[in-house]
Amino acid sequence: MKTNNILSLFIVFISLNAIAQDGPFIRKKKEQIKSLKVAFITNELSLTSDEAAKFWPLYNAYEDKQQDIKKQKLKSYLDRMDDDSIDKLSDKEAANLLTQMESSEDDLYQAKKKFVASLKGVISPLKILKLKKAEENFNRKLLQQYRDRKLGK
């Protein structure tokens, strides 16, 4: 469970960093990654054309909601947590930041819960579980490719 939370925070930091530096090159890479993700998930879930037509608008809306939460809420306090300023926080400021973080995490959880509920009428519960696994597998593969490139493999 702790590893999951750490991985989630790592992904959030990477996402926010990418958002902050959103130039033409980054936008093109994001679009490529999104296309790969769509193909990967469609293949892993074996979506029929009817299921895909109903699934992808829900999925895209959910992803947009997640990005909005991360952009608006998480970025506001992550900006205040750079290496120099974190040591200068008072206990009260640190407690406020923790409350903001918890609120953001709760908003992300509620968005996920609402998304899963909306999927229940579109795809089977088994495919919903497969979606979670497919997302994790895609992120794992993406991270591995990034590591391989960094290490020159």
PDB file of C-alpha atoms in Angstrom:
ATOM      1  CA  MET A   1       0.000   0.000   0.000  1.00  0.00           C
ATOM      2  CA  LYS A   2       2.815   2.413   0.867  1.00  0.00           C
ATOM      3  CA  THR A   3       4.540   1.651  -2.427  1.00  0.00           C
ATOM      4  CA  ASN A   4       1.289   2.449  -4.229  1.00  0.00           C
ATOM      5  CA  ASN A   5       1.055   5.835  -2.483  1.00  0.00           C
ATOM      6  CA  ILE A   6       4.686   6.645  -3.216  1.00  0.00           C
ATOM      7  CA  LEU A   7       4.249   5.653  -6.853  1.00  0.00           C
ATOM      8  CA  SER A   8       1.099   7.779  -7.075  1.00  0.00           C
ATOM      9  CA  LEU A   9       2.909  10.803  -5.679  1.00  0.00           C
ATOM     10  CA  PHE A  10       5.825  10.203  -8.054  1.00  0.00           C
ATOM     11  CA  ILE A  11       3.446  10.135 -11.020  1.00  0.00           C
ATOM     12  CA  VAL A  12       1.732  13.295  -9.761  1.00  0.00           C
ATOM     13  CA  PHE A  13       5.083  15.111  -9.515  1.00  0.00           C
ATOM     14  CA  ILE A  14       6.040  14.003 -13.022  1.00  0.00           C
ATOM     15  CA  SER A  15       2.644  15.052 -14.357  1.00  0.00           C
ATOM     16  CA  LEU A  16       2.853  18.461 -12.767  1.00  0.00           C
ATOM     17  CA  ASN A  17       6.381  18.952 -14.039  1.00  0.00           C
ATOM     18  CA  ALA A  18       5.221  18.122 -17.554  1.00  0.00           C
ATOM     19  CA  ILE A  19       2.246  20.466 -17.206  1.00  0.00           C
ATOM     20  CA  ALA A  20       4.495  23.305 -16.057  1.00  0.00           C
ATOM     21  CA  GLN A  21       6.746  22.884 -19.105  1.00  0.00           C
ATOM     22  CA  ASP A  22       4.000  22.359 -21.653  1.00  0.00           C
ATOM     23  CA  GLY A  23       5.594  23.349 -24.953  1.00  0.00           C
ATOM     24  CA  PRO A  24       4.954  22.039 -28.474  1.00  0.00           C
ATOM     25  CA  PHE A  25       7.340  19.106 -28.012  1.00  0.00           C
ATOM     26  CA  ILE A  26       5.696  18.085 -24.722  1.00  0.00           C
ATOM     27  CA  ARG A  27       2.202  18.388 -26.216  1.00  0.00           C
ATOM     28  CA  LYS A  28       3.216  16.154 -29.138  1.00  0.00           C
ATOM     29  CA  LYS A  29       4.670  13.563 -26.758  1.00  0.00           C
ATOM     30  CA  LYS A  30       1.512  13.670 -24.618  1.00  0.00           C
ATOM     31  CA  GLU A  31      -0.618  13.066 -27.702  1.00  0.00           C
ATOM     32  CA  GLN A  32       1.590  10.133 -28.729  1.00  0.00           C
ATOM     33  CA  ILE A  33       1.382   8.635 -25.249  1.00  0.00           C
ATOM     34  CA  LYS A  34      -2.389   9.117 -25.184  1.00  0.00           C
ATOM     35  CA  SER A  35      -2.734   7.358 -28.549  1.00  0.00           C
ATOM     36  CA  LEU A  36      -0.619   4.462 -27.326  1.00  0.00           C
ATOM     37  CA  LYS A  37      -2.642   4.279 -24.130  1.00  0.00           C
ATOM     38  CA  VAL A  38      -5.952   4.212 -26.027  1.00  0.00           C
ATOM     39  CA  ALA A  39      -4.714   1.386 -28.237  1.00  0.00           C
ATOM     40  CA  PHE A  40      -3.271  -0.523 -25.284  1.00  0.00           C
ATOM     41  CA  ILE A  41      -6.426  -0.261 -23.171  1.00  0.00           C
ATOM     42  CA  THR A  42      -8.739  -1.061 -26.091  1.00  0.00           C
ATOM     43  CA  ASN A  43      -6.696  -4.163 -26.819  1.00  0.00           C
ATOM     44  CA  GLU A  44      -6.393  -5.270 -23.180  1.00  0.00           C
ATOM     45  CA  LEU A  45     -10.125  -4.877 -22.535  1.00  0.00           C
ATOM     46  CA  SER A  46     -11.175  -6.333 -25.886  1.00  0.00           C
ATOM     47  CA  LEU A  47     -13.740  -3.561 -26.242  1.00  0.00           C
ATOM     48  CA  THR A  48     -16.427  -4.021 -28.853  1.00  0.00           C
ATOM     49  CA  SER A  49     -17.134  -1.014 -31.066  1.00  0.00           C
ATOM     50  CA  ASP A  50     -20.337  -0.346 -29.116  1.00  0.00           C
ATOM     51  CA  GLU A  51     -18.507  -0.542 -25.774  1.00  0.00           C
ATOM     52  CA  ALA A  52     -15.677   1.657 -27.050  1.00  0.00           C
ATOM     53  CA  ALA A  53     -18.149   4.304 -28.262  1.00  0.00           C
ATOM     54  CA  LYS A  54     -19.623   4.536 -24.756  1.00  0.00           C
ATOM     55  CA  PHE A  55     -16.420   3.903 -22.790  1.00  0.00           C
ATOM     56  CA  TRP A  56     -14.000   6.460 -24.247  1.00  0.00           C
ATOM     57  CA  PRO A  57     -16.092   9.599 -23.618  1.00  0.00           C
ATOM     58  CA  LEU A  58     -16.442   8.532 -19.964  1.00  0.00           C
ATOM     59  CA  TYR A  59     -12.757   7.685 -19.690  1.00  0.00           C
ATOM     60  CA  ASN A  60     -11.652  10.947 -21.309  1.00  0.00           C
ATOM     61  CA  ALA A  61     -13.934  12.979 -19.030  1.00  0.00           C
ATOM     62  CA  TYR A  62     -12.489  11.148 -16.023  1.00  0.00           C
ATOM     63  CA  GLU A  63      -8.914  11.787 -17.174  1.00  0.00           C
ATOM     64  CA  ASP A  64      -9.734  15.474 -17.721  1.00  0.00           C
ATOM     65  CA  LYS A  65     -11.231  15.677 -14.221  1.00  0.00           C
ATOM     66  CA  GLN A  66      -8.096  14.078 -12.766  1.00  0.00           C
ATOM     67  CA  GLN A  67      -5.872  16.528 -14.618  1.00  0.00           C
ATOM     68  CA  ASP A  68      -7.959  19.473 -13.412  1.00  0.00           C
ATOM     69  CA  ILE A  69      -7.662  18.337  -9.803  1.00  0.00           C
ATOM     70  CA  LYS A  70      -3.935  17.809 -10.142  1.00  0.00           C
ATOM     71  CA  LYS A  71      -3.401  21.077 -11.951  1.00  0.00           C
ATOM     72  CA  GLN A  72      -5.488  23.265  -9.661  1.00  0.00           C
ATOM     73  CA  LYS A  73      -5.137  21.749  -6.245  1.00  0.00           C
ATOM     74  CA  LEU A  74      -1.892  19.825  -6.161  1.00  0.00           C
ATOM     75  CA  LYS A  75       0.167  22.400  -8.042  1.00  0.00           C
ATOM     76  CA  SER A  76      -0.814  25.173  -5.650  1.00  0.00           C
ATOM     77  CA  TYR A  77       0.835  23.523  -2.685  1.00  0.00           C
ATOM     78  CA  LEU A  78       3.606  21.714  -4.514  1.00  0.00           C
ATOM     79  CA  ASP A  79       4.898  25.103  -5.604  1.00  0.00           C
ATOM     80  CA  ARG A  80       5.304  25.942  -1.939  1.00  0.00           C
ATOM     81  CA  MET A  81       7.184  22.743  -1.164  1.00  0.00           C
ATOM     82  CA  ASP A  82      10.456  23.257  -3.027  1.00  0.00           C
ATOM     83  CA  ASP A  83      13.637  22.298  -1.192  1.00  0.00           C
ATOM     84  CA  ASP A  84      14.299  25.725   0.292  1.00  0.00           C
ATOM     85  CA  SER A  85      10.847  26.721   1.462  1.00  0.00           C
ATOM     86  CA  ILE A  86       9.743  23.428   3.011  1.00  0.00           C
ATOM     87  CA  ASP A  87      12.190  23.844   5.868  1.00  0.00           C
ATOM     88  CA  LYS A  88      10.812  27.332   6.534  1.00  0.00           C
ATOM     89  CA  LEU A  89       7.205  26.197   7.018  1.00  0.00           C
ATOM     90  CA  SER A  90       5.650  26.620  10.424  1.00  0.00           C
ATOM     91  CA  ASP A  91       3.740  23.722  11.958  1.00  0.00           C
ATOM     92  CA  LYS A  92       0.492  25.519  11.192  1.00  0.00           C
ATOM     93  CA  GLU A  93       1.438  26.010   7.519  1.00  0.00           C
ATOM     94  CA  ALA A  94       2.556  22.377   7.274  1.00  0.00           C
ATOM     95  CA  ALA A  95      -0.749  21.242   8.799  1.00  0.00           C
ATOM     96  CA  ASN A  96      -2.638  23.373   6.260  1.00  0.00           C
ATOM     97  CA  LEU A  97      -0.648  21.848   3.409  1.00  0.00           C
ATOM     98  CA  LEU A  98      -1.394  18.359   4.701  1.00  0.00           C
ATOM     99  CA  THR A  99      -5.091  19.214   4.842  1.00  0.00           C
ATOM    100  CA  GLN A 100      -4.939  20.471   1.243  1.00  0.00           C
ATOM    101  CA  MET A 101      -3.150  17.299   0.155  1.00  0.00           C
ATOM    102  CA  GLU A 102      -5.729  15.114   1.868  1.00  0.00           C
ATOM    103  CA  SER A 103      -8.534  17.108   0.274  1.00  0.00           C
ATOM    104  CA  SER A 104      -6.984  16.707  -3.175  1.00  0.00           C
ATOM    105  CA  GLU A 105      -6.481  12.992  -2.672  1.00  0.00           C
ATOM    106  CA  ASP A 106     -10.098  12.705  -1.536  1.00  0.00           C
ATOM    107  CA  ASP A 107     -11.264  14.600  -4.638  1.00  0.00           C
ATOM    108  CA  LEU A 108      -9.252  12.202  -6.815  1.00  0.00           C
ATOM    109  CA  TYR A 109     -10.777   9.229  -4.992  1.00  0.00           C
ATOM    110  CA  GLN A 110     -14.323  10.588  -5.374  1.00  0.00           C
ATOM    111  CA  ALA A 111     -13.736  11.183  -9.099  1.00  0.00           C
ATOM    112  CA  LYS A 112     -12.508   7.585  -9.473  1.00  0.00           C
ATOM    113  CA  LYS A 113     -15.502   6.268  -7.536  1.00  0.00           C
ATOM    114  CA  LYS A 114     -17.927   8.218  -9.740  1.00  0.00           C
ATOM    115  CA  PHE A 115     -16.101   7.031 -12.872  1.00  0.00           C
ATOM    116  CA  VAL A 116     -16.311   3.371 -11.846  1.00  0.00           C
ATOM    117  CA  ALA A 117     -20.012   3.764 -11.065  1.00  0.00           C
ATOM    118  CA  SER A 118     -20.623   5.246 -14.523  1.00  0.00           C
ATOM    119  CA  LEU A 119     -18.703   2.387 -16.162  1.00  0.00           C
ATOM    120  CA  LYS A 120     -20.907  -0.276 -14.589  1.00  0.00           C
ATOM    121  CA  GLY A 121     -23.611   0.385 -17.159  1.00  0.00           C
ATOM    122  CA  VAL A 122     -21.157   0.347 -20.065  1.00  0.00           C
ATOM    123  CA  ILE A 123     -18.733  -2.541 -19.533  1.00  0.00           C
ATOM    124  CA  SER A 124     -18.742  -5.624 -17.345  1.00  0.00           C
ATOM    125  CA  PRO A 125     -17.272  -5.613 -13.810  1.00  0.00           C
ATOM    126  CA  LEU A 126     -14.524  -7.924 -15.093  1.00  0.00           C
ATOM    127  CA  LYS A 127     -13.540  -5.382 -17.746  1.00  0.00           C
ATOM    128  CA  ILE A 128     -13.523  -2.629 -15.101  1.00  0.00           C
ATOM    129  CA  LEU A 129     -11.013  -4.693 -13.124  1.00  0.00           C
ATOM    130  CA  LYS A 130      -9.038  -5.329 -16.301  1.00  0.00           C
ATOM    131  CA  LEU A 131      -9.000  -1.565 -16.904  1.00  0.00           C
ATOM    132  CA  LYS A 132      -7.234  -0.986 -13.594  1.00  0.00           C
ATOM    133  CA  LYS A 133      -4.678  -3.654 -14.457  1.00  0.00           C
ATOM    134  CA  ALA A 134      -4.232  -2.311 -17.997  1.00  0.00           C
ATOM    135  CA  GLU A 135      -3.602   1.225 -16.699  1.00  0.00           C
ATOM    136  CA  GLU A 136      -1.006  -0.064 -14.246  1.00  0.00           C
ATOM    137  CA  ASN A 137       0.668  -2.197 -16.919  1.00  0.00           C
ATOM    138  CA  PHE A 138       0.735   0.706 -19.366  1.00  0.00           C
ATOM    139  CA  ASN A 139       2.264   3.048 -16.775  1.00  0.00           C
ATOM    140  CA  ARG A 140       4.802   0.406 -15.808  1.00  0.00           C
ATOM    141  CA  LYS A 141       5.823  -0.112 -19.456  1.00  0.00           C
ATOM    142  CA  LEU A 142       6.014   3.625 -20.042  1.00  0.00           C
ATOM    143  CA  LEU A 143       8.208   4.120 -16.999  1.00  0.00           C
ATOM    144  CA  GLN A 144      10.431   1.208 -18.046  1.00  0.00           C
ATOM    145  CA  GLN A 145      10.880   2.691 -21.527  1.00  0.00           C
ATOM    146  CA  TYR A 146      11.800   6.018 -19.944  1.00  0.00           C
ATOM    147  CA  ARG A 147      14.357   4.319 -17.696  1.00  0.00           C
ATOM    148  CA  ASP A 148      15.796   2.364 -20.620  1.00  0.00           C
ATOM    149  CA  ARG A 149      16.245   5.567 -22.622  1.00  0.00           C
ATOM    150  CA  LYS A 150      17.865   7.361 -19.712  1.00  0.00           C
ATOM    151  CA  LEU A 151      20.291   4.490 -19.197  1.00  0.00           C
ATOM    152  CA  GLY A 152      20.956   4.172 -22.929  1.00  0.00           C
ATOM    153  CA  LYS A 153      19.686   0.611 -23.282  1.00  0.00           C
TER     154      LYS A 153
END
